[in-house]
XYZ file of C-alpha atoms in Angstrom:
352
model
C 24.363 159.887 49.686
C 24.175 159.201 53.421
C 21.207 160.142 55.612
C 20.557 159.625 59.323
C 16.916 158.797 60.049
C 15.290 158.684 63.478
C 12.827 155.776 63.472
C 9.926 156.129 65.920
C 7.731 153.069 65.350
C 5.464 153.775 68.327
C 2.455 151.646 69.240
C -0.081 149.257 67.722
C 0.494 148.709 64.018
C 3.235 151.331 63.972
C 6.136 148.838 64.126
C 4.610 146.659 61.395
C 4.174 149.437 58.828
C 7.514 151.002 59.709
C 9.272 147.654 59.163
C 7.963 147.599 55.593
C 9.046 151.207 55.051
C 12.586 150.377 56.184
C 12.660 147.455 53.744
C 11.717 149.878 50.960
C 14.424 152.338 52.035
C 17.015 149.550 52.108
C 16.028 148.518 48.578
C 16.221 152.127 47.363
C 19.615 152.478 49.029
C 20.835 149.309 47.316
C 19.540 150.366 43.908
C 20.748 153.984 43.980
C 23.825 153.639 46.211
C 22.501 155.534 49.232
C 23.293 154.757 52.859
C 20.359 155.180 55.232
C 21.391 154.941 58.883
C 18.531 154.200 61.292
C 18.351 155.411 64.884
C 15.478 153.587 66.587
C 13.779 155.398 69.474
C 10.778 155.044 71.793
C 7.706 157.261 71.783
C 4.097 157.038 72.971
C 2.656 154.111 74.914
C 5.695 151.889 74.513
C 7.857 154.701 75.903
C 5.533 155.105 78.899
C 5.747 151.358 79.501
C 9.546 151.279 79.405
C 10.524 154.701 80.764
C 7.438 156.148 82.463
C 7.089 159.084 80.037
C 5.874 159.337 76.405
C 8.922 161.233 75.082
C 12.393 160.947 76.605
C 15.309 163.352 76.256
C 17.242 160.630 74.426
C 14.509 160.339 71.782
C 14.263 164.099 71.380
C 18.037 164.550 71.138
C 18.257 161.775 68.550
C 15.531 163.391 66.447
C 17.224 166.778 66.657
C 20.474 165.244 65.428
C 19.034 163.360 62.431
C 18.251 164.406 58.864
C 14.620 163.286 59.171
C 12.160 161.354 61.316
C 10.110 158.345 60.196
C 7.122 157.927 62.479
C 4.632 155.063 62.840
C 1.655 155.587 65.159
C 0.866 156.078 68.828
C -2.059 155.303 71.115
C -3.618 152.588 73.234
C -7.234 152.021 74.383
C -6.178 151.754 78.031
C -5.290 155.449 77.920
C -8.329 156.482 75.849
C -10.751 154.770 78.221
C -9.399 156.392 81.385
C -9.940 160.182 81.405
C -8.182 160.537 84.777
C -4.730 159.514 83.525
C -2.319 162.432 83.459
C 0.309 160.783 81.246
C -0.810 159.831 77.723
C 0.938 158.626 74.544
C -0.307 161.617 72.527
C 1.572 163.988 74.812
C 4.804 162.597 73.406
C 3.827 163.404 69.829
C 2.578 166.893 70.684
C 5.774 167.661 72.587
C 7.905 166.319 69.732
C 6.087 168.539 67.224
C 6.556 171.589 69.432
C 10.209 170.963 70.303
C 11.117 170.163 66.684
C 9.120 173.133 65.362
C 7.057 170.886 63.061
C 4.575 173.610 62.208
C 3.392 172.606 58.722
C 1.634 169.299 58.098
C 1.154 168.405 54.417
C -1.346 165.693 53.503
C -1.887 164.902 49.789
C -5.302 163.472 48.884
C -5.125 161.631 45.587
C -7.566 159.106 44.150
C -6.348 155.927 42.427
C -8.409 154.939 39.384
C -8.351 151.248 40.242
C -9.813 151.983 43.702
C -12.721 154.191 42.667
C -15.200 151.428 43.507
C -13.707 151.007 46.986
C -14.735 154.482 48.072
C -18.180 154.871 49.675
C -18.568 158.050 47.613
C -19.936 157.919 44.059
C -17.342 157.601 41.308
C -18.586 160.737 39.522
C -17.801 162.835 42.610
C -14.259 161.631 43.246
C -12.727 160.705 39.881
C -9.472 162.655 39.330
C -9.569 164.233 42.788
C -6.137 165.610 43.682
C -5.729 168.190 46.448
C -3.464 168.850 49.423
C -4.340 169.734 53.011
C -1.981 172.168 54.730
C -2.582 171.903 58.486
C -0.967 174.155 61.098
C 0.541 171.759 63.623
C 2.098 173.440 66.659
C -0.504 175.903 67.925
C -4.250 176.182 68.397
C -6.434 174.371 70.891
C -4.143 171.323 71.127
C -1.350 173.475 72.550
C -3.278 176.162 74.436
C -3.715 176.351 78.179
C -6.048 173.643 79.448
C -7.415 172.435 82.735
C -10.210 170.834 84.727
C -11.707 171.887 88.039
C -11.060 169.924 91.235
C -14.671 168.722 91.344
C -14.380 167.785 87.632
C -17.486 169.790 86.761
C -15.709 172.291 84.540
C -12.908 172.148 81.976
C -11.341 174.466 79.441
C -9.061 174.388 76.388
C -7.811 177.721 75.043
C -7.120 178.238 71.333
C -4.273 180.671 70.578
C -2.828 181.940 67.283
C -0.717 184.925 66.284
C 0.132 186.337 62.855
C 3.575 184.746 62.821
C 2.095 181.261 63.409
C -0.376 181.810 60.585
C 1.930 183.545 58.104
C 4.653 180.911 57.956
C 2.320 178.092 56.931
C 0.165 180.346 54.740
C 3.207 181.414 52.701
C 4.088 177.746 52.156
C 0.531 177.030 51.015
C 0.502 179.956 48.572
C 3.876 178.914 47.120
C 2.577 175.367 46.657
C -0.538 176.715 44.935
C 1.601 178.597 42.390
C 2.906 175.226 41.163
C -0.580 173.710 40.982
C -4.000 175.201 40.154
C -3.310 178.545 41.882
C -6.107 178.207 44.424
C -6.057 178.294 48.240
C -9.157 177.604 50.338
C -9.021 178.642 53.985
C -11.196 176.502 56.260
C -12.221 178.250 59.466
C -15.146 179.304 61.656
C -14.836 183.073 61.314
C -18.504 183.688 62.107
C -17.820 182.484 65.679
C -14.077 182.347 66.466
C -11.738 185.323 66.915
C -8.760 183.153 65.924
C -10.457 182.378 62.604
C -10.959 186.078 61.939
C -7.231 186.625 62.520
C -6.499 183.846 60.008
C -8.662 185.595 57.396
C -7.102 188.980 58.059
C -3.572 187.562 57.784
C -4.288 185.620 54.593
C -5.774 188.673 52.886
C -2.519 190.514 53.538
C -0.396 187.624 52.234
C -2.610 187.228 49.169
C -1.484 190.725 48.065
C 1.989 189.240 47.513
C 0.565 186.224 45.667
C -1.966 187.914 43.396
C -1.977 185.003 40.937
C -3.504 182.773 43.610
C -7.265 182.736 44.097
C -8.144 182.823 47.802
C -11.521 181.718 49.063
C -13.023 180.707 52.400
C -15.240 177.958 53.783
C -16.602 177.449 57.270
C -15.524 174.102 58.707
C -19.048 172.653 58.724
C -19.574 173.517 55.053
C -16.051 172.371 54.126
C -16.627 168.945 55.668
C -19.752 168.576 53.515
C -18.132 169.950 50.340
C -15.259 167.495 50.725
C -17.766 164.675 50.206
C -20.143 166.137 47.624
C -17.663 168.122 45.524
C -14.000 167.404 46.398
C -12.865 168.264 42.854
C -13.214 171.971 43.653
C -10.191 171.928 45.986
C -6.512 172.485 45.251
C -4.794 173.615 48.481
C -6.893 173.409 51.652
C -5.338 175.490 54.444
C -6.539 175.296 58.021
C -5.700 175.444 61.693
C -4.684 172.485 63.816
C -7.902 170.836 65.001
C -9.919 171.444 61.837
C -7.055 169.994 59.767
C -6.912 166.925 61.975
C -10.603 166.242 61.398
C -10.708 167.037 57.670
C -7.669 164.946 56.755
C -9.193 161.860 58.381
C -12.493 162.531 56.635
C -10.605 162.741 53.332
C -9.641 159.076 53.676
C -13.227 158.210 52.716
C -12.522 159.687 49.290
C -9.555 157.432 48.522
C -11.077 154.315 50.073
C -8.846 153.677 53.091
C -7.172 155.618 55.895
C -4.168 153.350 55.359
C -3.354 154.902 51.974
C -2.640 158.462 53.052
C 0.873 159.757 53.787
C 1.967 163.040 55.327
C 4.981 165.167 56.049
C 5.448 167.609 58.923
C 7.864 170.358 57.972
C 10.058 171.936 60.628
C 12.759 174.579 60.854
C 15.499 171.975 60.312
C 14.361 168.352 60.554
C 11.044 167.153 59.124
C 8.915 164.140 60.057
C 7.098 161.674 57.802
C 4.171 159.518 58.873
C 0.981 157.824 57.659
C -2.118 159.649 58.881
C -3.729 156.562 60.431
C -3.674 155.773 64.132
C -2.260 152.812 66.023
C -5.259 150.514 65.228
C -4.561 148.231 68.251
C -7.113 145.590 67.158
C -4.939 144.813 64.136
C -1.596 144.937 65.928
C 0.515 141.816 65.469
C -1.864 140.265 62.920
C 0.133 141.195 59.797
C -2.945 142.803 58.182
C -2.164 146.530 58.498
C -1.884 148.589 55.322
C 1.761 149.743 54.917
C 1.181 151.952 51.855
C 0.526 155.165 53.791
C 3.841 154.722 55.565
C 5.653 153.771 52.358
C 4.246 156.809 50.531
C 5.467 158.921 53.456
C 8.945 157.553 52.677
C 8.429 158.774 49.121
C 7.665 162.268 50.439
C 10.831 162.116 52.546
C 12.986 161.121 49.579
C 11.523 163.936 47.501
C 12.495 166.418 50.228
C 15.997 164.873 50.164
C 16.038 165.846 46.447
C 15.998 162.147 45.547
C 13.338 162.727 42.915
C 13.924 159.576 40.836
C 13.713 157.441 43.948
C 10.501 159.133 45.108
C 8.853 158.802 41.704
C 9.793 155.117 41.533
C 8.080 154.382 44.852
C 4.947 156.241 43.732
C 4.900 154.319 40.450
C 5.340 150.947 42.147
C 2.690 151.677 44.790
C 0.334 152.485 41.919
C 1.270 149.150 40.310
C 0.640 147.349 43.597
C -2.835 148.882 43.799
C -3.580 148.245 40.125
C -2.532 144.589 40.441
C -4.554 144.020 43.599
C -1.552 143.531 45.897
C -3.507 145.045 48.773
C -4.247 144.458 52.421
C -7.552 143.463 53.976
C -8.812 147.030 54.561
C -9.098 147.523 50.790
C -9.629 144.002 49.453
C -11.421 141.862 52.028
C -11.973 138.886 49.693
C -8.518 138.387 48.210
C -5.982 140.197 50.336
C -2.258 140.117 50.998
C -0.470 140.498 54.315
C 1.430 143.588 55.423
C 4.701 141.786 54.779
C 3.630 140.491 51.361
C 2.777 144.002 50.168
C 6.179 145.200 51.358
C 7.963 142.258 49.721
C 6.178 142.919 46.405
C 7.412 146.516 46.402
C 10.959 145.551 47.410
C 11.124 142.971 44.616
C 9.766 145.544 42.157
C 12.414 148.082 43.153
C 15.295 145.640 42.852
C 14.099 144.377 39.475
């Protein structure tokens, strides 16, 4: 099988983790006779540096023409620390999501037995935790009208949703729940926000078509607490854009490292796969970044390609890597392996 993949390494540790992911893909291709063709493109801070904008037409056109997108990370402190800058790396990612129609972000949260002690949360709370966050990705406050007054004394960000935006991701979440524990939890702030009330109204209507699925609701403040004190209660967590962004990062505390979590962003045609961590500029170039989140994102991509054996093999070997202590500094600070060594271990395991 032949697949064209747009490779957007981005900033910070993005290139380092993506390099390991490409090594894994090459090994999978060699083992199973697949041909993965890479189309490397700029995005984020590196794109601003080289072209003046965070997302060029060339990058967008390449992504539109490929079978999938493999994404690293974007961001740089020089942009974060200057609120007056009008051009920012994140604008490239937001525009890419919108233009590609990447409306459904899927983030699996699964605990590894051998890492239970690495989590700051008590073992009894997190053992056997396995749930998925479904985050709406192309609407809400991140994409609404925004502005700041000339005297910089007033600013606004408008949150917009309509039933179509909500329904398409909700239907995906309900279908996923049918194959799991048949439970969907909507996270919102319906006691305050009109958009949250529309989410509830829409989900109640959809639930009539998925009567086997239990639907319940949690306010975002309560959900963020419940995720720490009782994460076992969750199966499919469904939420709007900003709340999903916050909760999925919080969920990394459960598994022990932000570097372990993969994600997929499902679009109308082409989907994107990325680790949930940021660019982590302090670690850039030091060969210490955790590549497993990116590599597990490759596994999600292969599964969507219907390469189920290949996907399962990567998951199995990542589990072996964790079990055998082949881990980067963020998880094992005393006896750790480099980014490249973790990738090499997995490549060797695949080819064996």
